Amino acid sequence: MKTTEKWSKMLFTGMAAMVLAFGLVLVGCEPPDGGEPYVTSVDVLPVTATVKLGKTKEFSATVSGVNNPEKTVVWYVEGATDPDTDITINSGLLTIGNNETAETLTVVARSTVDTSKSGKSTVTVLVPPAPPGPTPLPRYVAVKNETPQIPLSSTTDGTYNYYILYIGRIDHVPIVYETARTYNGTTPITLSFSKSLVTTSSVEQSTTNTFSESVTNSASLEASIAKKVKGEFKLGLFEELEVGASNELQTSLTASMSTAVTKSYSTENTYSTSYSKVKTLEDTETYTLGEHNEPAGKYRYTLEGTVDMYLFLKLNKTNTAVIDSVTSICARPKSYSYVIDYDPDLNGEFGKNSDSELTIDPELYKTLPLPPNRTEFYWTQSRGTVRVEKYDGVLGIGAHNEKLNDVINLGSAFNYSGLKADGYTTAVITIDTDIKETNGSWVHVDILKLNGNITQKFDPDGNNATGKWKEHYINFSRSIPLDDIPNGEFTIRYSASGSGTDTYYVGASRVTVKISK
């Protein structure tokens, strides 16, 4: 025991001597700070802002980096059209010129250490409404399309003809507005506007008002074109139409088309564009009556814009009968402006004060040219994960998972019997999917007829491909006679075999069908 203690003391003493002798060296071997300082990022706050003409807004920047780099930045503003729109180079104070015409600006903070590192903020320039009066602003000014019989686009499925027609535009449409207030001409009152006013119900009411104020229907069309701002219209092939619209129409029409499946053409388009306009408002915008000698009357703070009106038509094959129709009123995203709406009548309702109308000719459909003949039709269905399956040993090797079936019904997308009668003969079915598995013995995809017989089969690597298909992307196409797909219905079965803890799933499945002659 004493010998052990002696050696322990000697070892400790020796180590202490080494620490004393080489202490400076040991200290010198501490991990260094990392060398030269460098910047990793620059962040600007606020990320978005709304600034009125003639007003200022201060921005701040946070510089992050390694080894404590300098935190200084220089400021720039991009996109300005008015020389008076500027930002102080060192402090980030933005001033919007009174004559600025840009709708948005970009504020940039760039590091002085590394000029490749910068942060940005998007600024919406808010043009305040002009003082109202002495006469009311125009409302619901319709400008008709002189050639509505020239379709923006048309197509056919062999039984029905489909058209998109442009009826015209309506300017100065009150989209969203506060509750009107009465001003007596002497006592100041404050009007206000906030983004909370933009709701689906307020926009839907505006759409309905626009139709009733500016669109004239004949009695014979009331049954088929009955002010359907929301319609049960089966658009069929409209989703794939290439629309030959001008640029100014394309944005409103594309938004309408993109919501076709949900059947809420007008409301959803105008709601999204309205909210996009007001979403950057930081506070409630106000306007005080009584500071510009405004006359007595009713007033409201209003967001107005221009809307386009389209007519979607589904006709019989000879264009002699209307099968279904929907009107679509869609706002132009760049047409919005804030105004103070004024009605001199204390009991007024801010109604239409223009004598212009958009009229739908009840015989218009008879003048439309027949769509070009088509040789192919497409249908696509996409979905996320189809199914997750964990085998418990009950299903043995070679057993199919009959539950993992995806039923496709082309009859719900096309007039299937009409296509066959019109000479269409073949369906090319393309399947894109991810199949991932653990310990499975094989995987394959089958296309089945309704009676369960296998029409086509795709096997990634043959049976018993144990362990090879842990993760696999499958893409394949098969051509099938329409006569082999009764009523347009068939089943895609994703199959695997395994036992015990084997697991697989099918995800990101996309099925495309091309029908041709």
Short mmCIF file of C-alpha atoms in Angstrom, two decimals:
data_model
loop_
_atom_site.label_atom_id
_atom_site.label_comp_id
_atom_site.label_asym_id
_atom_site.label_seq_id
_atom_site.Cartn_x
_atom_site.Cartn_y
_atom_site.Cartn_z
CA MET A 1 0.00 0.00 0.00
CA LYS A 2 2.82 2.41 0.88
CA THR A 3 4.58 1.63 -2.40
CA THR A 4 1.43 2.47 -4.29
CA GLU A 5 1.05 5.74 -2.40
CA LYS A 6 4.70 6.62 -3.12
CA TRP A 7 4.28 6.05 -6.86
CA SER A 8 1.03 8.00 -6.82
CA LYS A 9 2.72 10.97 -5.17
CA MET A 10 5.60 10.81 -7.63
CA LEU A 11 3.18 10.69 -10.60
CA PHE A 12 1.16 13.62 -9.28
CA THR A 13 4.33 15.62 -8.57
CA GLY A 14 5.63 14.90 -12.07
CA MET A 15 2.40 15.99 -13.71
CA ALA A 16 2.33 19.18 -11.63
CA ALA A 17 5.86 19.96 -12.74
CA MET A 18 4.90 19.42 -16.36
CA VAL A 19 1.92 21.74 -16.01
CA LEU A 20 4.11 24.40 -14.44
CA ALA A 21 6.83 23.95 -16.99
CA PHE A 22 4.60 23.95 -20.03
CA GLY A 23 1.69 26.02 -18.75
CA LEU A 24 2.25 28.75 -21.24
CA VAL A 25 2.38 26.21 -24.03
CA LEU A 26 -0.83 24.56 -22.84
CA VAL A 27 -2.57 27.88 -22.67
CA GLY A 28 -1.27 28.69 -26.11
CA CYS A 29 -2.92 25.49 -27.43
CA GLU A 30 -6.43 26.59 -26.39
CA PRO A 31 -8.85 26.52 -29.42
CA PRO A 32 -8.51 29.87 -31.23
CA ASP A 33 -11.44 32.21 -31.91
CA GLY A 34 -11.54 31.12 -35.57
CA GLY A 35 -9.52 33.70 -37.42
CA GLU A 36 -10.91 36.60 -39.42
CA PRO A 37 -14.47 37.73 -38.66
CA TYR A 38 -17.06 37.08 -41.35
CA VAL A 39 -20.78 37.72 -41.90
CA THR A 40 -23.28 34.89 -42.33
CA SER A 41 -26.55 36.80 -42.80
CA VAL A 42 -28.33 40.13 -42.70
CA ASP A 43 -31.98 40.33 -41.61
CA VAL A 44 -34.21 43.39 -42.07
CA LEU A 45 -37.22 44.29 -39.95
CA PRO A 46 -40.02 44.71 -40.65
CA VAL A 47 -40.00 42.11 -43.41
CA THR A 48 -42.99 43.81 -45.06
CA ALA A 49 -44.45 47.27 -44.56
CA THR A 50 -47.02 49.67 -45.97
CA VAL A 51 -46.06 53.33 -46.24
CA LYS A 52 -48.24 56.19 -47.51
CA LEU A 53 -47.14 58.73 -50.06
CA GLY A 54 -45.20 61.51 -48.36
CA LYS A 55 -44.64 59.48 -45.17
CA THR A 56 -41.58 57.87 -43.56
CA LYS A 57 -40.77 54.46 -42.12
CA GLU A 58 -37.71 53.34 -40.16
CA PHE A 59 -36.10 49.95 -40.74
CA SER A 60 -33.54 48.02 -38.70
CA ALA A 61 -30.96 45.39 -39.65
CA THR A 62 -29.43 42.53 -37.67
CA VAL A 63 -26.03 41.30 -38.84
CA SER A 64 -25.05 37.76 -37.80
CA GLY A 65 -21.61 36.28 -38.18
CA VAL A 66 -18.55 34.55 -36.72
CA ASN A 67 -15.78 36.17 -34.67
CA ASN A 68 -17.83 39.31 -34.02
CA PRO A 69 -17.82 41.08 -37.39
CA GLU A 70 -18.79 44.73 -37.70
CA LYS A 71 -22.57 45.11 -37.51
CA THR A 72 -22.78 48.09 -39.83
CA VAL A 73 -24.83 48.15 -43.04
CA VAL A 74 -25.56 50.57 -45.84
CA TRP A 75 -29.16 51.09 -46.94
CA TYR A 76 -30.64 51.25 -50.44
CA VAL A 77 -34.14 51.46 -51.90
CA GLU A 78 -34.94 49.76 -55.21
CA GLY A 79 -37.82 50.32 -57.64
CA ALA A 80 -38.54 53.98 -56.91
CA THR A 81 -39.81 56.29 -59.65
CA ASP A 82 -39.82 59.56 -57.69
CA PRO A 83 -36.39 61.16 -56.95
CA ASP A 84 -37.77 62.21 -53.57
CA THR A 85 -38.22 58.55 -52.57
CA ASP A 86 -35.02 57.81 -50.66
CA ILE A 87 -33.55 56.09 -47.61
CA THR A 88 -30.80 57.39 -45.34
CA ILE A 89 -27.71 55.36 -46.17
CA ASN A 90 -26.64 54.77 -42.57
CA SER A 91 -29.85 54.79 -40.49
CA GLY A 92 -32.53 53.08 -42.64
CA LEU A 93 -35.15 55.85 -42.58
CA LEU A 94 -37.30 55.51 -45.72
CA THR A 95 -39.18 58.49 -47.19
CA ILE A 96 -41.83 57.96 -49.89
CA GLY A 97 -42.05 60.85 -52.37
CA ASN A 98 -45.42 62.49 -52.97
CA ASN A 99 -45.27 61.57 -56.67
CA GLU A 100 -44.15 57.96 -56.28
CA THR A 101 -45.95 55.74 -58.80
CA ALA A 102 -44.40 52.35 -57.95
CA GLU A 103 -46.80 50.01 -56.18
CA THR A 104 -44.01 48.18 -54.33
CA LEU A 105 -40.44 49.03 -53.34
CA THR A 106 -37.58 46.95 -51.97
CA VAL A 107 -35.52 48.16 -49.01
CA VAL A 108 -32.04 46.59 -48.93
CA ALA A 109 -29.48 46.52 -46.09
CA ARG A 110 -26.00 45.41 -47.25
CA SER A 111 -23.15 44.45 -44.92
CA THR A 112 -20.10 46.73 -44.98
CA VAL A 113 -17.88 43.74 -44.17
CA ASP A 114 -19.16 41.45 -46.92
CA THR A 115 -21.17 43.16 -49.66
CA SER A 116 -22.46 39.79 -50.87
CA LYS A 117 -24.54 39.53 -47.70
CA SER A 118 -27.74 41.57 -47.57
CA GLY A 119 -31.31 41.53 -46.28
CA LYS A 120 -34.49 42.86 -47.87
CA SER A 121 -37.92 44.18 -46.98
CA THR A 122 -40.88 44.60 -49.32
CA VAL A 123 -42.71 47.93 -49.03
CA THR A 124 -46.19 48.50 -50.39
CA VAL A 125 -46.77 52.12 -51.37
CA LEU A 126 -50.19 53.20 -50.15
CA VAL A 127 -51.86 55.90 -52.21
CA PRO A 128 -54.33 57.62 -49.86
CA PRO A 129 -57.77 58.40 -51.26
CA ALA A 130 -58.33 61.83 -52.77
CA PRO A 131 -60.73 64.22 -51.02
CA PRO A 132 -64.31 63.39 -52.11
CA GLY A 133 -66.90 65.59 -53.78
CA PRO A 134 -68.36 67.81 -54.81
CA THR A 135 -69.93 65.15 -57.09
CA PRO A 136 -70.13 61.38 -56.49
CA LEU A 137 -67.48 59.10 -57.97
CA PRO A 138 -68.59 56.90 -60.89
CA ARG A 139 -69.76 53.41 -59.93
CA TYR A 140 -70.32 50.26 -62.01
CA VAL A 141 -69.20 51.57 -65.40
CA ALA A 142 -69.62 48.71 -67.90
CA VAL A 143 -67.54 48.41 -71.07
CA LYS A 144 -68.89 45.64 -73.28
CA ASN A 145 -66.87 43.37 -75.53
CA GLU A 146 -67.98 44.11 -79.09
CA THR A 147 -67.15 40.58 -80.30
CA PRO A 148 -68.33 38.18 -77.58
CA GLN A 149 -69.06 35.55 -80.24
CA ILE A 150 -65.31 35.02 -80.68
CA PRO A 151 -64.45 32.52 -77.94
CA LEU A 152 -61.38 32.90 -75.78
CA SER A 153 -61.22 29.13 -76.01
CA SER A 154 -63.36 26.16 -76.99
CA THR A 155 -63.24 22.39 -77.01
CA THR A 156 -65.46 19.35 -77.37
CA ASP A 157 -65.68 15.87 -75.90
CA GLY A 158 -67.49 14.50 -78.94
CA THR A 159 -70.93 14.95 -77.37
CA TYR A 160 -70.85 18.43 -75.82
CA ASN A 161 -69.13 21.65 -76.84
CA TYR A 162 -67.48 23.90 -74.23
CA TYR A 163 -66.75 27.63 -74.54
CA ILE A 164 -65.23 30.49 -72.59
CA LEU A 165 -66.59 33.85 -73.75
CA TYR A 166 -65.52 37.33 -72.65
CA ILE A 167 -68.58 39.56 -72.11
CA GLY A 168 -66.80 42.74 -70.99
CA ARG A 169 -65.43 44.63 -68.02
CA ILE A 170 -66.93 46.78 -65.27
CA ASP A 171 -64.87 49.65 -63.87
CA HIS A 172 -65.21 51.39 -60.49
CA VAL A 173 -66.71 48.40 -58.71
CA PRO A 174 -66.91 48.78 -54.89
CA ILE A 175 -65.22 45.54 -53.78
CA VAL A 176 -64.87 46.02 -50.02
CA TYR A 177 -66.04 48.94 -47.90
CA GLU A 178 -66.83 50.05 -44.37
CA THR A 179 -70.33 50.77 -43.14
CA ALA A 180 -71.45 54.14 -44.50
CA ARG A 181 -71.55 57.15 -42.21
CA THR A 182 -73.56 60.36 -42.45
CA TYR A 183 -71.70 63.70 -42.43
CA ASN A 184 -73.63 66.91 -41.71
CA GLY A 185 -71.10 69.16 -43.43
CA THR A 186 -69.84 70.83 -40.25
CA THR A 187 -68.92 68.35 -37.50
CA PRO A 188 -65.77 66.35 -38.45
CA ILE A 189 -66.03 62.56 -38.47
CA THR A 190 -63.40 59.90 -39.16
CA LEU A 191 -63.82 57.13 -41.71
CA SER A 192 -61.72 53.98 -41.37
CA PHE A 193 -60.65 50.93 -43.37
CA SER A 194 -58.93 47.76 -42.14
CA LYS A 195 -58.01 44.46 -43.77
CA SER A 196 -60.52 42.70 -41.51
CA LEU A 197 -63.24 44.04 -43.84
CA VAL A 198 -62.10 41.59 -46.53
CA THR A 199 -64.10 38.43 -45.89
CA THR A 200 -65.61 35.81 -48.18
CA SER A 201 -69.09 37.03 -47.30
CA SER A 202 -68.30 40.70 -48.03
CA VAL A 203 -66.73 39.81 -51.37
CA GLU A 204 -69.61 37.52 -52.27
CA GLN A 205 -72.05 40.35 -51.56
CA SER A 206 -70.01 42.67 -53.77
CA THR A 207 -70.04 40.11 -56.59
CA THR A 208 -73.80 39.72 -56.34
CA ASN A 209 -74.26 43.49 -56.33
CA THR A 210 -72.07 43.84 -59.40
CA PHE A 211 -74.12 41.34 -61.35
CA SER A 212 -77.45 42.92 -60.39
CA GLU A 213 -76.22 46.47 -61.11
CA SER A 214 -74.46 45.91 -64.42
CA VAL A 215 -75.59 42.71 -66.18
CA THR A 216 -78.84 42.41 -68.12
CA ASN A 217 -80.31 38.98 -68.81
CA SER A 218 -83.19 38.19 -71.07
CA ALA A 219 -86.09 36.29 -69.58
CA SER A 220 -85.37 33.30 -71.83
CA LEU A 221 -81.92 32.95 -70.32
CA GLU A 222 -82.90 33.28 -66.68
CA ALA A 223 -83.29 29.53 -66.35
CA SER A 224 -79.83 28.70 -67.67
CA ILE A 225 -77.82 31.83 -66.84
CA ALA A 226 -79.54 32.76 -63.62
CA LYS A 227 -76.95 34.94 -61.92
CA LYS A 228 -74.80 31.97 -61.01
CA VAL A 229 -71.99 33.55 -59.08
CA LYS A 230 -71.73 30.03 -57.71
CA GLY A 231 -72.93 27.34 -60.04
CA GLU A 232 -73.34 23.60 -60.28
CA PHE A 233 -71.66 23.62 -63.65
CA LYS A 234 -69.70 20.59 -64.75
CA LEU A 235 -66.77 22.20 -66.50
CA GLY A 236 -65.51 18.94 -67.97
CA LEU A 237 -62.52 19.78 -70.12
CA PHE A 238 -62.16 23.47 -69.26
CA GLU A 239 -59.19 22.75 -67.02
CA GLU A 240 -56.98 21.90 -70.01
CA LEU A 241 -58.04 24.72 -72.34
CA GLU A 242 -55.38 27.06 -73.64
CA VAL A 243 -56.99 30.47 -73.29
CA GLY A 244 -56.14 33.06 -75.93
CA ALA A 245 -56.78 36.04 -73.67
CA SER A 246 -54.83 39.28 -73.58
CA ASN A 247 -52.39 39.84 -70.72
CA GLU A 248 -54.75 42.12 -68.83
CA LEU A 249 -57.45 39.45 -68.88
CA GLN A 250 -55.20 36.46 -68.31
CA THR A 251 -54.61 37.04 -64.59
CA SER A 252 -58.28 37.30 -63.67
CA LEU A 253 -59.37 34.44 -65.94
CA THR A 254 -56.56 32.10 -64.84
CA ALA A 255 -57.56 32.58 -61.22
CA SER A 256 -61.16 31.80 -62.13
CA MET A 257 -60.14 28.69 -64.06
CA SER A 258 -57.92 27.44 -61.26
CA THR A 259 -60.90 27.30 -58.89
CA ALA A 260 -63.19 25.63 -61.40
CA VAL A 261 -63.26 22.33 -59.54
CA THR A 262 -64.53 24.02 -56.38
CA LYS A 263 -67.29 25.82 -58.34
CA SER A 264 -66.71 29.20 -56.70
CA TYR A 265 -65.34 31.14 -59.62
CA SER A 266 -66.15 34.75 -58.81
CA THR A 267 -65.94 34.82 -55.03
CA GLU A 268 -62.64 33.00 -54.60
CA ASN A 269 -60.82 34.96 -57.29
CA THR A 270 -61.96 38.35 -56.04
CA TYR A 271 -61.41 37.45 -52.39
CA SER A 272 -57.81 36.38 -52.99
CA THR A 273 -56.94 39.45 -55.06
CA SER A 274 -58.63 41.78 -52.57
CA TYR A 275 -56.82 40.28 -49.62
CA SER A 276 -53.52 40.40 -51.48
CA LYS A 277 -54.03 44.15 -51.83
CA VAL A 278 -54.76 44.83 -48.15
CA LYS A 279 -52.69 42.17 -46.36
CA THR A 280 -49.69 44.44 -45.74
CA LEU A 281 -51.76 47.10 -43.96
CA GLU A 282 -50.26 47.46 -40.50
CA ASP A 283 -52.95 49.65 -38.96
CA THR A 284 -56.45 50.87 -39.67
CA GLU A 285 -56.36 53.51 -42.40
CA THR A 286 -58.38 56.62 -41.63
CA TYR A 287 -59.72 59.70 -43.37
CA THR A 288 -61.23 62.67 -41.56
CA LEU A 289 -64.18 64.43 -43.16
CA GLY A 290 -64.31 68.16 -42.50
CA GLU A 291 -60.73 69.02 -43.43
CA HIS A 292 -61.32 69.64 -47.17
CA ASN A 293 -64.73 71.36 -47.24
CA GLU A 294 -66.56 68.13 -48.11
CA PRO A 295 -70.29 68.52 -48.68
CA ALA A 296 -72.88 66.91 -46.46
CA GLY A 297 -73.94 63.38 -47.38
CA LYS A 298 -73.18 59.71 -46.86
CA TYR A 299 -69.56 58.54 -47.03
CA ARG A 300 -67.60 55.29 -46.78
CA TYR A 301 -63.94 54.28 -47.11
CA THR A 302 -63.88 51.89 -50.10
CA LEU A 303 -61.51 49.55 -51.93
CA GLU A 304 -62.63 49.60 -55.57
CA GLY A 305 -61.40 47.85 -58.72
CA THR A 306 -62.13 46.58 -62.20
CA VAL A 307 -63.75 43.20 -62.79
CA ASP A 308 -64.03 41.10 -65.95
CA MET A 309 -67.09 39.04 -66.79
CA TYR A 310 -66.84 35.66 -68.50
CA LEU A 311 -69.48 33.24 -69.66
CA PHE A 312 -68.76 29.50 -69.50
CA LEU A 313 -71.06 27.57 -71.85
CA LYS A 314 -71.76 23.90 -72.31
CA LEU A 315 -73.74 23.28 -75.51
CA ASN A 316 -74.98 20.26 -77.41
CA LYS A 317 -72.89 18.97 -80.30
CA THR A 318 -74.59 21.15 -82.90
CA ASN A 319 -74.71 24.35 -80.77
CA THR A 320 -78.51 24.43 -80.88
CA ALA A 321 -79.16 24.11 -77.14
CA VAL A 322 -77.59 25.34 -73.90
CA ILE A 323 -76.90 22.41 -71.59
CA ASP A 324 -75.42 24.50 -68.78
CA SER A 325 -73.78 27.86 -68.18
CA VAL A 326 -72.04 29.93 -65.51
CA THR A 327 -71.15 33.60 -65.34
CA SER A 328 -67.84 34.46 -63.71
CA ILE A 329 -66.99 37.91 -62.35
CA CYS A 330 -63.25 38.14 -61.66
CA ALA A 331 -61.27 41.10 -60.30
CA ARG A 332 -58.08 42.33 -61.98
CA PRO A 333 -55.31 42.16 -59.36
CA LYS A 334 -53.63 45.44 -60.36
CA SER A 335 -56.80 47.50 -60.64
CA TYR A 336 -57.44 48.20 -56.95
CA SER A 337 -57.41 51.65 -55.39
CA TYR A 338 -58.69 53.27 -52.21
CA VAL A 339 -61.41 55.90 -52.56
CA ILE A 340 -63.79 57.85 -50.35
CA ASP A 341 -67.20 56.99 -51.80
CA TYR A 342 -69.78 59.76 -51.57
CA ASP A 343 -73.55 59.79 -52.01
CA PRO A 344 -75.30 63.19 -51.66
CA ASP A 345 -78.55 61.43 -50.79
CA LEU A 346 -78.63 60.86 -47.03
CA ASN A 347 -80.80 57.83 -47.71
CA GLY A 348 -78.72 56.69 -50.69
CA GLU A 349 -77.32 53.17 -51.12
CA PHE A 350 -74.23 53.97 -53.24
CA GLY A 351 -75.90 52.37 -56.23
CA LYS A 352 -74.96 52.53 -59.88
CA ASN A 353 -74.67 56.03 -61.34
CA SER A 354 -73.78 55.00 -64.91
CA ASP A 355 -76.19 54.05 -67.69
CA SER A 356 -73.87 51.40 -69.16
CA GLU A 357 -74.78 47.70 -69.08
CA LEU A 358 -73.36 44.34 -70.05
CA THR A 359 -75.98 42.34 -71.92
CA ILE A 360 -75.95 38.63 -72.69
CA ASP A 361 -77.62 38.00 -76.02
CA PRO A 362 -80.02 35.06 -75.64
CA GLU A 363 -79.10 33.92 -79.17
CA LEU A 364 -75.34 34.27 -78.67
CA TYR A 365 -74.69 30.55 -78.38
CA LYS A 366 -76.13 29.95 -81.85
CA THR A 367 -73.50 32.19 -83.43
CA LEU A 368 -70.49 30.39 -81.95
CA PRO A 369 -68.16 28.48 -84.28
CA LEU A 370 -67.94 24.76 -83.72
CA PRO A 371 -64.82 23.77 -81.75
CA PRO A 372 -61.99 22.11 -83.66
CA ASN A 373 -62.14 18.34 -83.84
CA ARG A 374 -59.99 16.60 -81.28
CA THR A 375 -58.12 13.34 -81.58
CA GLU A 376 -57.09 13.03 -77.94
CA PHE A 377 -58.53 13.71 -74.49
CA TYR A 378 -56.64 13.68 -71.19
CA TRP A 379 -57.68 12.96 -67.64
CA THR A 380 -55.43 13.12 -64.58
CA GLN A 381 -55.88 12.17 -60.96
CA SER A 382 -53.29 12.88 -58.28
CA ARG A 383 -53.27 11.96 -54.62
CA GLY A 384 -50.94 11.64 -51.67
CA THR A 385 -50.21 8.43 -49.80
CA VAL A 386 -52.68 5.75 -50.87
CA ARG A 387 -52.24 3.32 -48.00
CA VAL A 388 -49.84 2.13 -45.33
CA GLU A 389 -49.93 -1.61 -44.72
CA LYS A 390 -48.19 -3.73 -42.08
CA TYR A 391 -48.47 -7.47 -42.50
CA ASP A 392 -49.02 -9.59 -39.41
CA GLY A 393 -48.16 -12.95 -40.87
CA VAL A 394 -51.74 -13.84 -41.75
CA LEU A 395 -51.08 -13.16 -45.41
CA GLY A 396 -48.42 -15.50 -46.65
CA ILE A 397 -45.87 -15.27 -49.39
CA GLY A 398 -47.57 -14.75 -52.73
CA ALA A 399 -50.71 -13.17 -51.28
CA HIS A 400 -52.05 -9.94 -52.75
CA ASN A 401 -53.30 -7.11 -50.60
CA GLU A 402 -56.74 -6.87 -52.14
CA LYS A 403 -57.60 -3.79 -50.03
CA LEU A 404 -55.13 -1.51 -51.80
CA ASN A 405 -57.34 -0.75 -54.78
CA ASP A 406 -57.76 2.61 -56.50
CA VAL A 407 -60.98 2.75 -58.56
CA ILE A 408 -60.87 5.10 -61.57
CA ASN A 409 -64.15 6.24 -63.14
CA LEU A 410 -63.65 8.01 -66.46
CA GLY A 411 -67.40 8.27 -66.85
CA SER A 412 -67.39 11.03 -64.22
CA ALA A 413 -64.88 13.05 -66.26
CA PHE A 414 -66.05 12.46 -69.84
CA ASN A 415 -69.18 11.54 -71.73
CA TYR A 416 -67.59 8.12 -72.06
CA SER A 417 -70.24 6.41 -74.16
CA GLY A 418 -70.30 9.44 -76.48
CA LEU A 419 -66.55 9.20 -77.03
CA LYS A 420 -66.79 5.54 -77.95
CA ALA A 421 -69.69 6.23 -80.30
CA ASP A 422 -67.64 9.01 -81.91
CA GLY A 423 -64.83 6.65 -82.84
CA TYR A 424 -62.45 6.84 -79.89
CA THR A 425 -60.96 3.40 -79.34
CA THR A 426 -57.94 3.42 -77.04
CA ALA A 427 -56.96 4.47 -73.55
CA VAL A 428 -53.28 4.85 -72.65
CA ILE A 429 -53.01 4.60 -68.88
CA THR A 430 -49.86 6.03 -67.29
CA ILE A 431 -49.07 5.48 -63.61
CA ASP A 432 -46.44 7.39 -61.65
CA THR A 433 -46.00 6.31 -58.05
CA ASP A 434 -43.53 5.76 -55.22
CA ILE A 435 -43.55 2.36 -53.55
CA LYS A 436 -41.39 1.88 -50.48
CA GLU A 437 -41.12 -1.37 -48.56
CA THR A 438 -39.29 -3.07 -45.72
CA ASN A 439 -38.49 -6.80 -46.00
CA GLY A 440 -41.11 -7.39 -48.68
CA SER A 441 -40.56 -10.24 -51.09
CA TRP A 442 -42.03 -8.51 -54.17
CA VAL A 443 -44.04 -5.54 -55.38
CA HIS A 444 -46.09 -4.96 -58.50
CA VAL A 445 -48.91 -2.85 -59.93
CA ASP A 446 -51.93 -4.29 -61.75
CA ILE A 447 -54.61 -2.63 -63.88
CA LEU A 448 -57.84 -4.55 -63.38
CA LYS A 449 -61.16 -4.70 -65.16
CA LEU A 450 -64.25 -4.65 -62.99
CA ASN A 451 -64.53 -8.42 -63.06
CA GLY A 452 -61.14 -8.69 -61.41
CA ASN A 453 -59.18 -10.11 -64.33
CA ILE A 454 -55.73 -8.63 -64.84
CA THR A 455 -55.68 -6.49 -67.96
CA GLN A 456 -52.11 -5.27 -67.68
CA LYS A 457 -49.40 -6.00 -65.15
CA PHE A 458 -46.22 -4.17 -64.25
CA ASP A 459 -43.64 -5.99 -62.12
CA PRO A 460 -40.54 -3.94 -61.27
CA ASP A 461 -38.15 -6.89 -61.22
CA GLY A 462 -40.15 -10.08 -61.33
CA ASN A 463 -41.34 -12.11 -58.37
CA ASN A 464 -39.11 -12.92 -55.43
CA ALA A 465 -37.03 -9.77 -55.86
CA THR A 466 -36.26 -9.96 -52.15
CA GLY A 467 -34.69 -6.85 -50.68
CA LYS A 468 -34.19 -5.09 -54.02
CA TRP A 469 -37.13 -2.69 -53.97
CA LYS A 470 -36.69 -0.92 -50.67
CA GLU A 471 -37.53 2.36 -52.33
CA HIS A 472 -38.67 2.56 -55.91
CA TYR A 473 -40.27 5.08 -58.24
CA ILE A 474 -42.50 3.41 -60.80
CA ASN A 475 -43.50 5.00 -64.08
CA PHE A 476 -45.14 2.94 -66.78
CA SER A 477 -47.80 3.18 -69.48
CA ARG A 478 -50.13 0.60 -70.96
CA SER A 479 -52.45 0.91 -73.96
CA ILE A 480 -55.87 -0.68 -73.43
CA PRO A 481 -58.85 -0.89 -75.83
CA LEU A 482 -61.85 1.06 -74.56
CA ASP A 483 -63.93 -2.10 -75.04
CA ASP A 484 -61.91 -3.63 -72.20
CA ILE A 485 -62.95 -0.85 -69.79
CA PRO A 486 -66.73 -1.18 -69.31
CA ASN A 487 -68.42 2.15 -68.57
CA GLY A 488 -65.00 3.78 -68.21
CA GLU A 489 -64.28 2.13 -64.86
CA PHE A 490 -61.16 0.22 -63.95
CA THR A 491 -59.09 -0.49 -60.85
CA ILE A 492 -55.41 0.02 -60.13
CA ARG A 493 -54.14 -2.44 -57.55
CA TYR A 494 -50.85 -1.83 -55.76
CA SER A 495 -49.65 -5.23 -54.54
CA ALA A 496 -46.91 -6.63 -52.34
CA SER A 497 -46.13 -9.82 -50.52
CA GLY A 498 -44.54 -10.43 -47.17
CA SER A 499 -45.00 -11.66 -43.64
CA GLY A 500 -44.22 -10.73 -40.06
CA THR A 501 -43.18 -7.08 -39.80
CA ASP A 502 -43.11 -6.38 -43.52
CA THR A 503 -44.31 -2.86 -44.28
CA TYR A 504 -44.90 -0.92 -47.47
CA TYR A 505 -46.80 2.11 -48.67
CA VAL A 506 -47.76 3.72 -51.94
CA GLY A 507 -47.36 7.49 -52.03
CA ALA A 508 -47.56 10.43 -54.44
CA SER A 509 -49.66 8.46 -56.90
CA ARG A 510 -50.60 10.11 -60.21
CA VAL A 511 -52.72 8.45 -62.88
CA THR A 512 -53.05 9.95 -66.38
CA VAL A 513 -55.39 8.61 -69.07
CA LYS A 514 -55.14 9.63 -72.73
CA ILE A 515 -58.12 8.65 -74.87
CA SER A 516 -57.52 8.65 -78.62
CA LYS A 517 -58.92 7.38 -81.92
#
